[in-house]
Amino acid sequence: MLTQGPRGTKDILPDTVDRWLYVEQKIRTLCRSYGYQEIRTPIFEHTELFQRGIGDTTDVVEKEMYSFTDRGGRNITLRPENTAAAVRSFLEHKLYAENALTRLFYIGSMFRYDRPQKGRYREFHQFGVEALGVAGPAVDAEIIVLAVRFLESLGLKDLTLSLNSVGDPACRPIYRERLQNFFRDKLNGLCEDCRSRFERNPMRILDCKKESCQRLSEGAPEITDCLCEDCRSHFEAVKAYLESAGIQYSLDSRLVRGLDYYTKTAFEIKYPPLGAQSAVAGGGRYDGLVEEIGGPPTPAVGFAAGLERVMLALETQGLYDPPPRQADVFVIALGEAAKIPAFSLLVSLRDAGFLALMDHSGRSLKAQMKQADKANARFALILGEDEVRDGVVTRRDMRTSEQVKIGRQDIINSLLCAEVKD
Ligand code: AMP
């Protein structure tokens, strides 16, 4: 048990860290060009923040939070998502004071007591953006373009973008009533969760994953038929902006969120080859959330992308094979007398910026050469008793096996001339 991590967690091992760094680099480069600034909020927050900020009736809050009472008696929860925390920080530090539009992004781990399977974990990582302070449809389009460009920049193809509007507190009650009328005589056929959603949050019935509920919701009224003038024109404008950027989308009236502070635009990006867990990013407008958390009325829109799924998609498409790690030089010490001079050479090589390795085991030349080979070293630098006595180093070209003796002082220059450094 002690040698196995908790269920639903994954170690990111040295051979995949490069891929994570690569993706994170893409995120940072892209966000910089869109003017989004990174924010890092704590891993845990007051439980109430998520109850308010995600909603008491959501699966996340009802069933999936890692919550506990700390030693001071506070109710604490490991963040299941980052939007509520970003908004909390936005309010706490008055980030709205300087700019009308505040653009934030984050990368970090989130925690949900989900049923683990491929693409679904209990600790997972999200990259997300939040744009706070402006109500116009161009901001919705901006973040959708950002999400699409992020995935495209990794070389992912065959992505699908679904788009919907979930209305606002003016028009949603009408839709809610129509939905309840539609489901009233089907209640017995719905799953237990959906029966409880019927009163509290009927729109969520539409995105229930159970087949029987999906069948019963066929022919349900569509939100887009109930939109008020404001929501309708906003939706049309978002579509026009997306079209102007050449972004393809399809409309999906089942894409719902159903809580009062989610308004207007909702979207989801899928990578269908991932099967059941194919949603790689999702988001939308949440004009009521900042107020819900205790701030001034502030329109906002955001999305989050699941990075484990992005990694799976990269693997599926055979993209990004990290180049094998290559050491510039491998220092080999032979015999007791060579140990300290070899160590000092190793330090000076590293100080000069070379990727320099040494096997501190003091094993045979053959064993150490094997290590140098394994590390893909360009050169081996061998120090035996003779070399130490003569103040030289034997430099072996690991590709051609050619060996030359070089004075200790000249070794760094000789490597610079051989252009071994990246
Ligand atoms: P959400 O915060 O639920 O809107 O999710 C946004 C994105 O995070 C989803 O599209 C997934 O890519 C990812 N995601 C959500 N839950 C998990 C999970 N348990 N494991 C891995 N990825 C997840």
Short mmCIF file of C-alpha atoms and ligand atoms in Angstrom, two decimals:
data_model
loop_
_atom_site.label_atom_id
_atom_site.label_comp_id
_atom_site.label_asym_id
_atom_site.label_seq_id
_atom_site.Cartn_x
_atom_site.Cartn_y
_atom_site.Cartn_z
CA MET A 1 0.00 0.00 0.00
CA LEU A 2 2.78 2.40 0.94
CA THR A 3 4.35 1.95 -2.46
CA GLN A 4 1.17 2.88 -4.32
CA GLY A 5 -0.20 6.42 -4.66
CA PRO A 6 -3.85 7.13 -3.73
CA ARG A 7 -6.50 6.00 -6.21
CA GLY A 8 -7.11 8.54 -8.96
CA THR A 9 -3.69 10.17 -8.69
CA LYS A 10 -0.84 9.93 -11.16
CA ASP A 11 2.86 10.58 -10.87
CA ILE A 12 4.29 12.65 -13.67
CA LEU A 13 7.55 10.80 -14.21
CA PRO A 14 10.78 12.26 -15.54
CA ASP A 15 10.17 10.82 -19.01
CA THR A 16 6.88 12.73 -19.37
CA VAL A 17 7.77 15.94 -17.56
CA ASP A 18 9.23 17.31 -20.79
CA ARG A 19 5.85 16.96 -22.45
CA TRP A 20 4.17 18.85 -19.60
CA LEU A 21 6.77 21.60 -19.79
CA TYR A 22 6.24 21.80 -23.54
CA VAL A 23 2.46 22.20 -23.14
CA GLU A 24 2.86 24.72 -20.31
CA GLN A 25 5.29 26.70 -22.45
CA LYS A 26 2.73 26.81 -25.27
CA ILE A 27 0.12 28.07 -22.78
CA ARG A 28 2.35 30.81 -21.45
CA THR A 29 3.41 31.99 -24.90
CA LEU A 30 -0.17 32.06 -26.16
CA CYS A 31 -1.58 33.78 -23.07
CA ARG A 32 1.09 36.42 -23.26
CA SER A 33 0.10 37.30 -26.81
CA TYR A 34 -3.55 37.53 -25.77
CA GLY A 35 -2.68 39.71 -22.77
CA TYR A 36 -3.67 37.17 -20.10
CA GLN A 37 -1.64 37.28 -16.89
CA GLU A 38 -0.92 34.27 -14.74
CA ILE A 39 -2.51 33.96 -11.33
CA ARG A 40 -1.65 31.31 -8.72
CA THR A 41 -4.18 30.80 -5.97
CA PRO A 42 -3.96 28.43 -2.98
CA ILE A 43 -4.67 24.73 -3.39
CA PHE A 44 -7.31 25.01 -0.64
CA GLU A 45 -10.00 27.57 0.07
CA HIS A 46 -12.95 27.96 2.42
CA THR A 47 -15.54 25.33 1.54
CA GLU A 48 -18.22 27.98 1.34
CA LEU A 49 -16.47 29.63 -1.61
CA PHE A 50 -17.08 26.56 -3.74
CA GLN A 51 -20.59 25.98 -2.40
CA ARG A 52 -21.44 29.50 -3.55
CA GLY A 53 -19.13 29.67 -6.53
CA ILE A 54 -19.92 26.32 -8.15
CA GLY A 55 -23.38 25.80 -6.73
CA ASP A 56 -24.86 23.56 -4.05
CA THR A 57 -26.82 21.51 -6.54
CA THR A 58 -23.92 20.54 -8.78
CA ASP A 59 -22.34 17.08 -8.71
CA VAL A 60 -19.00 18.66 -7.95
CA VAL A 61 -20.24 20.25 -4.73
CA GLU A 62 -22.67 17.51 -3.74
CA LYS A 63 -20.46 14.50 -4.29
CA GLU A 64 -16.95 15.28 -5.37
CA MET A 65 -15.26 17.73 -3.04
CA TYR A 66 -12.31 16.89 -0.84
CA SER A 67 -13.45 18.74 2.27
CA PHE A 68 -12.19 18.63 5.81
CA THR A 69 -12.13 20.61 9.04
CA ASP A 70 -8.68 21.92 9.82
CA ARG A 71 -7.14 22.00 13.29
CA GLY A 72 -8.57 25.46 13.83
CA GLY A 73 -12.10 24.25 13.09
CA ARG A 74 -12.34 25.88 9.64
CA ASN A 75 -14.18 24.17 6.80
CA ILE A 76 -11.63 23.76 4.07
CA THR A 77 -11.82 22.23 0.57
CA LEU A 78 -9.12 21.30 -1.92
CA ARG A 79 -10.04 23.31 -5.00
CA PRO A 80 -12.15 21.30 -7.46
CA GLU A 81 -11.76 24.08 -10.06
CA ASN A 82 -10.12 27.48 -10.19
CA THR A 83 -12.77 29.96 -11.29
CA ALA A 84 -14.26 30.65 -7.86
CA ALA A 85 -10.78 31.06 -6.36
CA ALA A 86 -9.69 33.39 -9.17
CA VAL A 87 -12.80 35.50 -8.59
CA ARG A 88 -12.17 35.50 -4.83
CA SER A 89 -8.62 36.71 -5.46
CA PHE A 90 -9.83 39.27 -8.02
CA LEU A 91 -12.10 40.73 -5.33
CA GLU A 92 -9.70 40.42 -2.42
CA HIS A 93 -6.93 42.25 -4.29
CA LYS A 94 -9.21 44.60 -6.21
CA LEU A 95 -7.74 43.55 -9.52
CA TYR A 96 -10.63 45.35 -11.19
CA ALA A 97 -9.38 48.75 -10.12
CA GLU A 98 -6.85 49.17 -12.90
CA ASN A 99 -8.47 47.83 -16.01
CA ALA A 100 -11.96 47.55 -17.34
CA LEU A 101 -11.11 44.06 -18.61
CA THR A 102 -9.01 41.90 -16.32
CA ARG A 103 -7.48 38.94 -18.12
CA LEU A 104 -6.22 36.08 -15.98
CA PHE A 105 -4.98 32.56 -16.63
CA TYR A 106 -3.93 29.70 -14.37
CA ILE A 107 -2.36 26.27 -14.57
CA GLY A 108 -2.67 23.94 -11.62
CA SER A 109 -3.99 20.79 -10.02
CA MET A 110 -7.63 20.38 -9.07
CA PHE A 111 -9.22 17.72 -6.88
CA ARG A 112 -12.51 15.89 -7.35
CA TYR A 113 -13.69 12.65 -5.83
CA ASP A 114 -14.60 11.33 -9.27
CA ARG A 115 -14.75 7.72 -10.44
CA PRO A 116 -11.25 7.22 -11.82
CA GLN A 117 -10.87 5.94 -15.37
CA LYS A 118 -8.85 6.86 -18.43
CA GLY A 119 -9.01 10.66 -18.70
CA ARG A 120 -10.73 11.06 -15.32
CA TYR A 121 -8.71 11.38 -12.17
CA ARG A 122 -9.07 12.59 -8.60
CA GLU A 123 -6.15 14.93 -8.95
CA PHE A 124 -5.96 16.45 -12.40
CA HIS A 125 -4.58 19.60 -13.95
CA GLN A 126 -6.38 22.42 -15.64
CA PHE A 127 -5.31 25.37 -17.69
CA GLY A 128 -7.98 28.03 -17.58
CA VAL A 129 -8.61 31.67 -18.36
CA GLU A 130 -11.00 34.19 -16.87
CA ALA A 131 -11.84 37.54 -18.49
CA LEU A 132 -13.62 39.78 -16.02
CA GLY A 133 -15.31 43.14 -16.38
CA VAL A 134 -16.72 43.35 -19.90
CA ALA A 135 -20.14 42.09 -20.98
CA GLY A 136 -19.81 42.27 -24.77
CA PRO A 137 -19.80 39.17 -27.00
CA ALA A 138 -16.31 39.87 -28.37
CA VAL A 139 -14.83 38.71 -25.05
CA ASP A 140 -16.68 35.38 -25.31
CA ALA A 141 -15.30 34.97 -28.82
CA GLU A 142 -11.81 35.96 -27.66
CA ILE A 143 -11.57 33.20 -25.09
CA ILE A 144 -13.08 30.61 -27.43
CA VAL A 145 -10.48 31.51 -30.05
CA LEU A 146 -7.79 31.24 -27.37
CA ALA A 147 -9.00 27.77 -26.36
CA VAL A 148 -9.10 26.58 -29.97
CA ARG A 149 -5.72 28.09 -30.83
CA PHE A 150 -4.16 26.51 -27.75
CA LEU A 151 -5.21 23.03 -28.86
CA GLU A 152 -4.31 23.72 -32.49
CA SER A 153 -0.89 25.03 -31.49
CA LEU A 154 -0.14 21.55 -30.15
CA GLY A 155 -0.97 20.10 -33.55
CA LEU A 156 -4.28 18.55 -32.47
CA LYS A 157 -6.70 17.96 -35.29
CA ASP A 158 -10.32 16.80 -35.57
CA LEU A 159 -11.43 18.88 -32.60
CA THR A 160 -15.10 19.78 -32.35
CA LEU A 161 -16.46 22.97 -30.85
CA SER A 162 -20.05 22.97 -29.55
CA LEU A 163 -21.79 26.19 -28.74
CA ASN A 164 -24.96 27.13 -26.94
CA SER A 165 -26.57 29.95 -25.02
CA VAL A 166 -28.06 29.19 -21.62
CA GLY A 167 -29.97 32.45 -21.40
CA ASP A 168 -29.96 34.66 -18.33
CA PRO A 169 -32.13 35.21 -15.24
CA ALA A 170 -34.62 37.12 -17.43
CA CYS A 171 -35.42 34.35 -19.91
CA ARG A 172 -34.30 31.17 -18.16
CA PRO A 173 -37.31 30.90 -15.81
CA ILE A 174 -39.56 30.59 -18.86
CA TYR A 175 -37.40 27.81 -20.25
CA ARG A 176 -37.21 26.13 -16.86
CA GLU A 177 -40.98 26.01 -16.69
CA ARG A 178 -41.26 24.60 -20.20
CA LEU A 179 -38.72 21.92 -19.34
CA GLN A 180 -40.54 20.98 -16.16
CA ASN A 181 -43.78 20.72 -18.11
CA PHE A 182 -42.01 18.44 -20.59
CA PHE A 183 -40.51 16.15 -17.94
CA ARG A 184 -43.41 16.12 -15.46
CA ASP A 185 -45.05 12.97 -16.78
CA LYS A 186 -41.66 11.30 -17.43
CA LEU A 187 -40.41 11.69 -13.87
CA ASN A 188 -40.72 8.00 -12.98
CA GLY A 189 -38.44 7.01 -15.85
CA LEU A 190 -35.65 9.38 -14.83
CA CYS A 191 -32.74 8.36 -12.64
CA GLU A 192 -32.72 9.36 -8.99
CA ASP A 193 -30.32 12.25 -9.61
CA CYS A 194 -32.50 13.64 -12.37
CA ARG A 195 -35.64 13.33 -10.28
CA SER A 196 -34.01 15.56 -7.72
CA ARG A 197 -32.75 17.88 -10.47
CA PHE A 198 -36.33 18.28 -11.70
CA GLU A 199 -37.16 20.79 -8.96
CA ARG A 200 -33.78 22.22 -8.21
CA ASN A 201 -32.02 22.38 -11.53
CA PRO A 202 -34.04 20.85 -14.40
CA MET A 203 -31.61 21.95 -17.14
CA ARG A 204 -29.08 19.51 -15.76
CA ILE A 205 -31.37 16.63 -16.76
CA LEU A 206 -30.37 17.40 -20.34
CA ASP A 207 -26.73 16.57 -19.76
CA CYS A 208 -27.29 13.45 -17.66
CA LYS A 209 -25.05 10.73 -19.06
CA LYS A 210 -27.51 7.88 -18.35
CA GLU A 211 -28.97 6.43 -21.50
CA SER A 212 -32.51 6.17 -20.14
CA CYS A 213 -32.51 9.86 -19.19
CA GLN A 214 -31.05 10.80 -22.56
CA ARG A 215 -33.80 8.87 -24.31
CA LEU A 216 -36.49 10.54 -22.23
CA SER A 217 -35.11 13.97 -22.94
CA GLU A 218 -35.37 13.51 -26.71
CA GLY A 219 -37.65 16.18 -28.09
CA ALA A 220 -37.26 18.41 -25.03
CA PRO A 221 -37.80 22.13 -25.61
CA GLU A 222 -34.66 23.99 -26.62
CA ILE A 223 -33.33 26.94 -24.70
CA THR A 224 -32.54 28.81 -27.89
CA ASP A 225 -36.29 29.04 -28.56
CA CYS A 226 -36.78 30.87 -25.27
CA LEU A 227 -33.95 33.41 -25.34
CA CYS A 228 -34.79 37.03 -24.59
CA GLU A 229 -33.74 39.71 -27.04
CA ASP A 230 -30.53 40.54 -25.16
CA CYS A 231 -29.39 36.90 -25.01
CA ARG A 232 -30.37 36.23 -28.59
CA SER A 233 -28.45 39.18 -30.02
CA HIS A 234 -25.45 38.34 -27.81
CA PHE A 235 -25.48 34.77 -29.13
CA GLU A 236 -25.72 35.93 -32.75
CA ALA A 237 -22.81 38.32 -32.22
CA VAL A 238 -20.61 35.62 -30.64
CA LYS A 239 -21.25 33.44 -33.69
CA ALA A 240 -20.41 36.31 -36.04
CA TYR A 241 -17.15 37.01 -34.20
CA LEU A 242 -16.18 33.34 -34.33
CA GLU A 243 -16.94 33.19 -38.03
CA SER A 244 -14.79 36.27 -38.60
CA ALA A 245 -11.89 34.37 -37.01
CA GLY A 246 -12.57 31.31 -39.17
CA ILE A 247 -13.59 29.17 -36.19
CA GLN A 248 -15.96 26.33 -37.00
CA TYR A 249 -18.58 25.32 -34.48
CA SER A 250 -21.78 23.36 -34.18
CA LEU A 251 -24.80 24.30 -32.11
CA ASP A 252 -25.74 22.01 -29.24
CA SER A 253 -28.84 22.90 -27.26
CA ARG A 254 -28.00 20.23 -24.66
CA LEU A 255 -24.92 22.05 -23.54
CA VAL A 256 -26.27 23.46 -20.30
CA ARG A 257 -25.14 24.60 -16.93
CA GLY A 258 -28.34 25.66 -15.28
CA LEU A 259 -27.17 27.77 -12.37
CA ASP A 260 -28.31 31.33 -12.13
CA TYR A 261 -24.92 32.91 -12.45
CA TYR A 262 -24.09 31.09 -15.68
CA THR A 263 -25.38 33.26 -18.45
CA LYS A 264 -25.49 33.33 -22.21
CA THR A 265 -22.55 31.56 -23.88
CA ALA A 266 -21.66 27.96 -23.03
CA PHE A 267 -19.13 25.97 -25.07
CA GLU A 268 -17.25 22.72 -25.07
CA ILE A 269 -14.34 21.43 -27.14
CA LYS A 270 -14.04 17.72 -27.69
CA TYR A 271 -11.40 15.45 -29.07
CA PRO A 272 -13.61 12.53 -30.14
CA PRO A 273 -10.90 9.83 -30.33
CA LEU A 274 -10.70 9.97 -26.53
CA GLY A 275 -14.10 8.27 -26.36
CA ALA A 276 -16.10 8.66 -23.15
CA GLN A 277 -13.82 11.36 -21.72
CA SER A 278 -13.44 13.36 -24.90
CA ALA A 279 -14.22 16.82 -23.49
CA VAL A 280 -10.89 18.60 -23.39
CA ALA A 281 -12.12 22.10 -22.58
CA GLY A 282 -15.30 23.78 -21.50
CA GLY A 283 -16.43 27.18 -20.43
CA GLY A 284 -18.82 30.03 -20.78
CA ARG A 285 -20.11 33.28 -19.44
CA TYR A 286 -20.87 33.71 -15.76
CA ASP A 287 -22.18 37.24 -15.34
CA GLY A 288 -23.72 36.52 -11.93
CA LEU A 289 -20.82 34.81 -10.20
CA VAL A 290 -18.80 37.78 -8.96
CA GLU A 291 -21.89 39.17 -7.24
CA GLU A 292 -22.71 35.74 -5.83
CA ILE A 293 -19.31 35.72 -4.14
CA GLY A 294 -19.91 39.15 -2.67
CA GLY A 295 -18.45 41.52 -5.26
CA PRO A 296 -19.97 44.26 -7.36
CA PRO A 297 -21.93 43.18 -10.46
CA THR A 298 -19.17 42.17 -12.87
CA PRO A 299 -19.72 40.34 -16.14
CA ALA A 300 -17.18 37.59 -16.80
CA VAL A 301 -16.38 34.69 -19.07
CA GLY A 302 -13.87 31.84 -18.87
CA PHE A 303 -12.94 28.29 -19.71
CA ALA A 304 -10.88 25.41 -18.35
CA ALA A 305 -9.02 22.73 -20.29
CA GLY A 306 -8.09 19.37 -18.78
CA LEU A 307 -4.38 18.86 -19.30
CA GLU A 308 -4.31 15.09 -18.74
CA ARG A 309 -6.78 14.78 -21.61
CA VAL A 310 -4.67 17.10 -23.72
CA MET A 311 -1.68 14.81 -23.03
CA LEU A 312 -3.76 11.74 -23.96
CA ALA A 313 -4.82 13.48 -27.17
CA LEU A 314 -1.19 14.25 -28.01
CA GLU A 315 -0.31 10.59 -27.45
CA THR A 316 -3.26 9.40 -29.54
CA GLN A 317 -2.21 11.59 -32.43
CA GLY A 318 1.43 10.62 -32.01
CA LEU A 319 2.43 14.23 -31.51
CA TYR A 320 5.40 15.45 -29.61
CA ASP A 321 7.95 12.74 -29.10
CA PRO A 322 10.40 14.36 -26.76
CA PRO A 323 13.91 14.09 -28.17
CA PRO A 324 16.03 11.69 -26.14
CA ARG A 325 17.82 13.55 -23.41
CA GLN A 326 21.40 14.13 -24.42
CA ALA A 327 24.21 14.90 -22.04
CA ASP A 328 26.87 17.19 -23.43
CA VAL A 329 29.66 15.50 -21.54
CA PHE A 330 30.16 12.57 -19.22
CA VAL A 331 33.09 12.76 -16.84
CA ILE A 332 34.84 9.48 -16.06
CA ALA A 333 37.18 9.20 -13.09
CA LEU A 334 39.49 6.18 -12.87
CA GLY A 335 41.21 5.47 -9.58
CA GLU A 336 41.28 7.25 -6.25
CA ALA A 337 43.64 10.05 -7.34
CA ALA A 338 41.29 11.13 -10.15
CA LYS A 339 38.19 11.54 -8.02
CA ILE A 340 38.71 15.08 -6.76
CA PRO A 341 40.15 16.55 -10.00
CA ALA A 342 37.25 14.93 -11.91
CA PHE A 343 34.72 16.38 -9.50
CA SER A 344 36.23 19.83 -9.84
CA LEU A 345 36.13 19.46 -13.65
CA LEU A 346 32.46 18.43 -13.40
CA VAL A 347 31.64 21.54 -11.37
CA SER A 348 33.45 23.86 -13.79
CA LEU A 349 31.69 22.27 -16.76
CA ARG A 350 28.30 22.79 -15.12
CA ASP A 351 29.23 26.34 -14.12
CA ALA A 352 29.96 26.94 -17.81
CA GLY A 353 26.45 25.76 -18.66
CA PHE A 354 27.14 22.28 -20.02
CA LEU A 355 24.83 19.39 -19.26
CA ALA A 356 27.54 17.42 -17.52
CA LEU A 357 27.08 14.08 -15.79
CA MET A 358 29.31 11.81 -13.77
CA ASP A 359 28.79 8.38 -12.33
CA HIS A 360 29.99 8.77 -8.76
CA SER A 361 30.22 5.01 -8.27
CA GLY A 362 33.94 4.71 -9.08
CA ARG A 363 33.31 1.65 -11.25
CA SER A 364 35.42 0.33 -14.13
CA LEU A 365 36.08 2.27 -17.34
CA LYS A 366 33.81 -0.13 -19.20
CA ALA A 367 30.93 0.35 -16.76
CA GLN A 368 31.28 4.14 -16.84
CA MET A 369 31.49 4.19 -20.65
CA LYS A 370 28.25 2.28 -20.69
CA GLN A 371 26.67 4.99 -18.54
CA ALA A 372 28.00 7.68 -20.88
CA ASP A 373 26.42 5.83 -23.78
CA LYS A 374 23.13 5.51 -21.98
CA ALA A 375 23.12 9.23 -21.26
CA ASN A 376 23.64 9.88 -24.98
CA ALA A 377 26.70 11.92 -24.11
CA ARG A 378 28.40 13.70 -26.98
CA PHE A 379 31.84 13.43 -25.34
CA ALA A 380 33.32 11.46 -22.50
CA LEU A 381 36.05 13.18 -20.51
CA ILE A 382 38.33 10.59 -18.98
CA LEU A 383 40.63 11.27 -16.05
CA GLY A 384 42.94 8.47 -14.96
CA GLU A 385 46.14 8.62 -12.95
CA ASP A 386 48.23 9.52 -16.03
CA GLU A 387 45.93 12.37 -17.00
CA VAL A 388 45.97 13.76 -13.47
CA ARG A 389 49.78 13.60 -13.37
CA ASP A 390 50.13 15.30 -16.79
CA GLY A 391 47.40 17.92 -16.20
CA VAL A 392 45.38 16.72 -19.18
CA VAL A 393 42.01 15.12 -19.92
CA THR A 394 41.28 12.45 -22.52
CA ARG A 395 38.34 13.60 -24.61
CA ARG A 396 36.50 10.81 -26.37
CA ASP A 397 34.07 11.60 -29.15
CA MET A 398 31.22 9.20 -28.44
CA ARG A 399 30.12 9.17 -32.09
CA THR A 400 33.46 8.49 -33.77
CA SER A 401 35.34 6.94 -30.80
CA GLU A 402 38.21 9.30 -31.60
CA GLN A 403 40.29 10.19 -28.53
CA VAL A 404 42.51 13.21 -27.96
CA LYS A 405 44.36 14.51 -24.94
CA ILE A 406 43.59 18.12 -24.07
CA GLY A 407 45.12 20.36 -21.40
CA ARG A 408 42.88 20.89 -18.35
CA GLN A 409 42.64 24.66 -18.99
CA ASP A 410 41.65 24.18 -22.62
CA ILE A 411 38.89 21.67 -22.13
CA ILE A 412 35.96 24.08 -21.88
CA ASN A 413 37.14 25.98 -24.94
CA SER A 414 37.53 22.77 -26.88
CA LEU A 415 33.96 21.82 -26.04
CA LEU A 416 32.67 25.25 -26.99
CA CYS A 417 34.45 24.92 -30.35
CA ALA A 418 32.88 21.49 -30.85
CA GLU A 419 29.49 23.16 -30.26
CA VAL A 420 28.17 20.48 -27.97
CA LYS A 421 25.90 22.84 -26.07
CA ASP A 422 22.31 23.32 -27.34
P1 AMP B 1 -15.10 21.51 -15.76
O1 AMP B 1 -14.30 22.30 -14.75
O2 AMP B 1 -15.90 20.40 -15.12
O3 AMP B 1 -15.88 22.38 -16.70
O4 AMP B 1 -14.03 20.74 -16.66
C1 AMP B 1 -13.21 21.37 -17.59
C2 AMP B 1 -12.28 20.34 -18.19
O5 AMP B 1 -11.47 19.75 -17.16
C3 AMP B 1 -13.00 19.14 -18.80
O6 AMP B 1 -13.35 19.41 -20.14
C4 AMP B 1 -11.95 18.05 -18.70
O7 AMP B 1 -11.05 18.16 -19.78
C5 AMP B 1 -11.22 18.40 -17.43
N1 AMP B 1 -11.67 17.57 -16.29
C6 AMP B 1 -12.75 17.75 -15.50
N2 AMP B 1 -12.82 16.80 -14.55
C7 AMP B 1 -11.73 16.00 -14.72
C8 AMP B 1 -11.22 14.83 -14.06
N3 AMP B 1 -11.82 14.31 -12.99
N4 AMP B 1 -10.09 14.26 -14.54
C9 AMP B 1 -9.46 14.79 -15.60
N5 AMP B 1 -9.88 15.88 -16.27
C10 AMP B 1 -11.00 16.48 -15.84
#
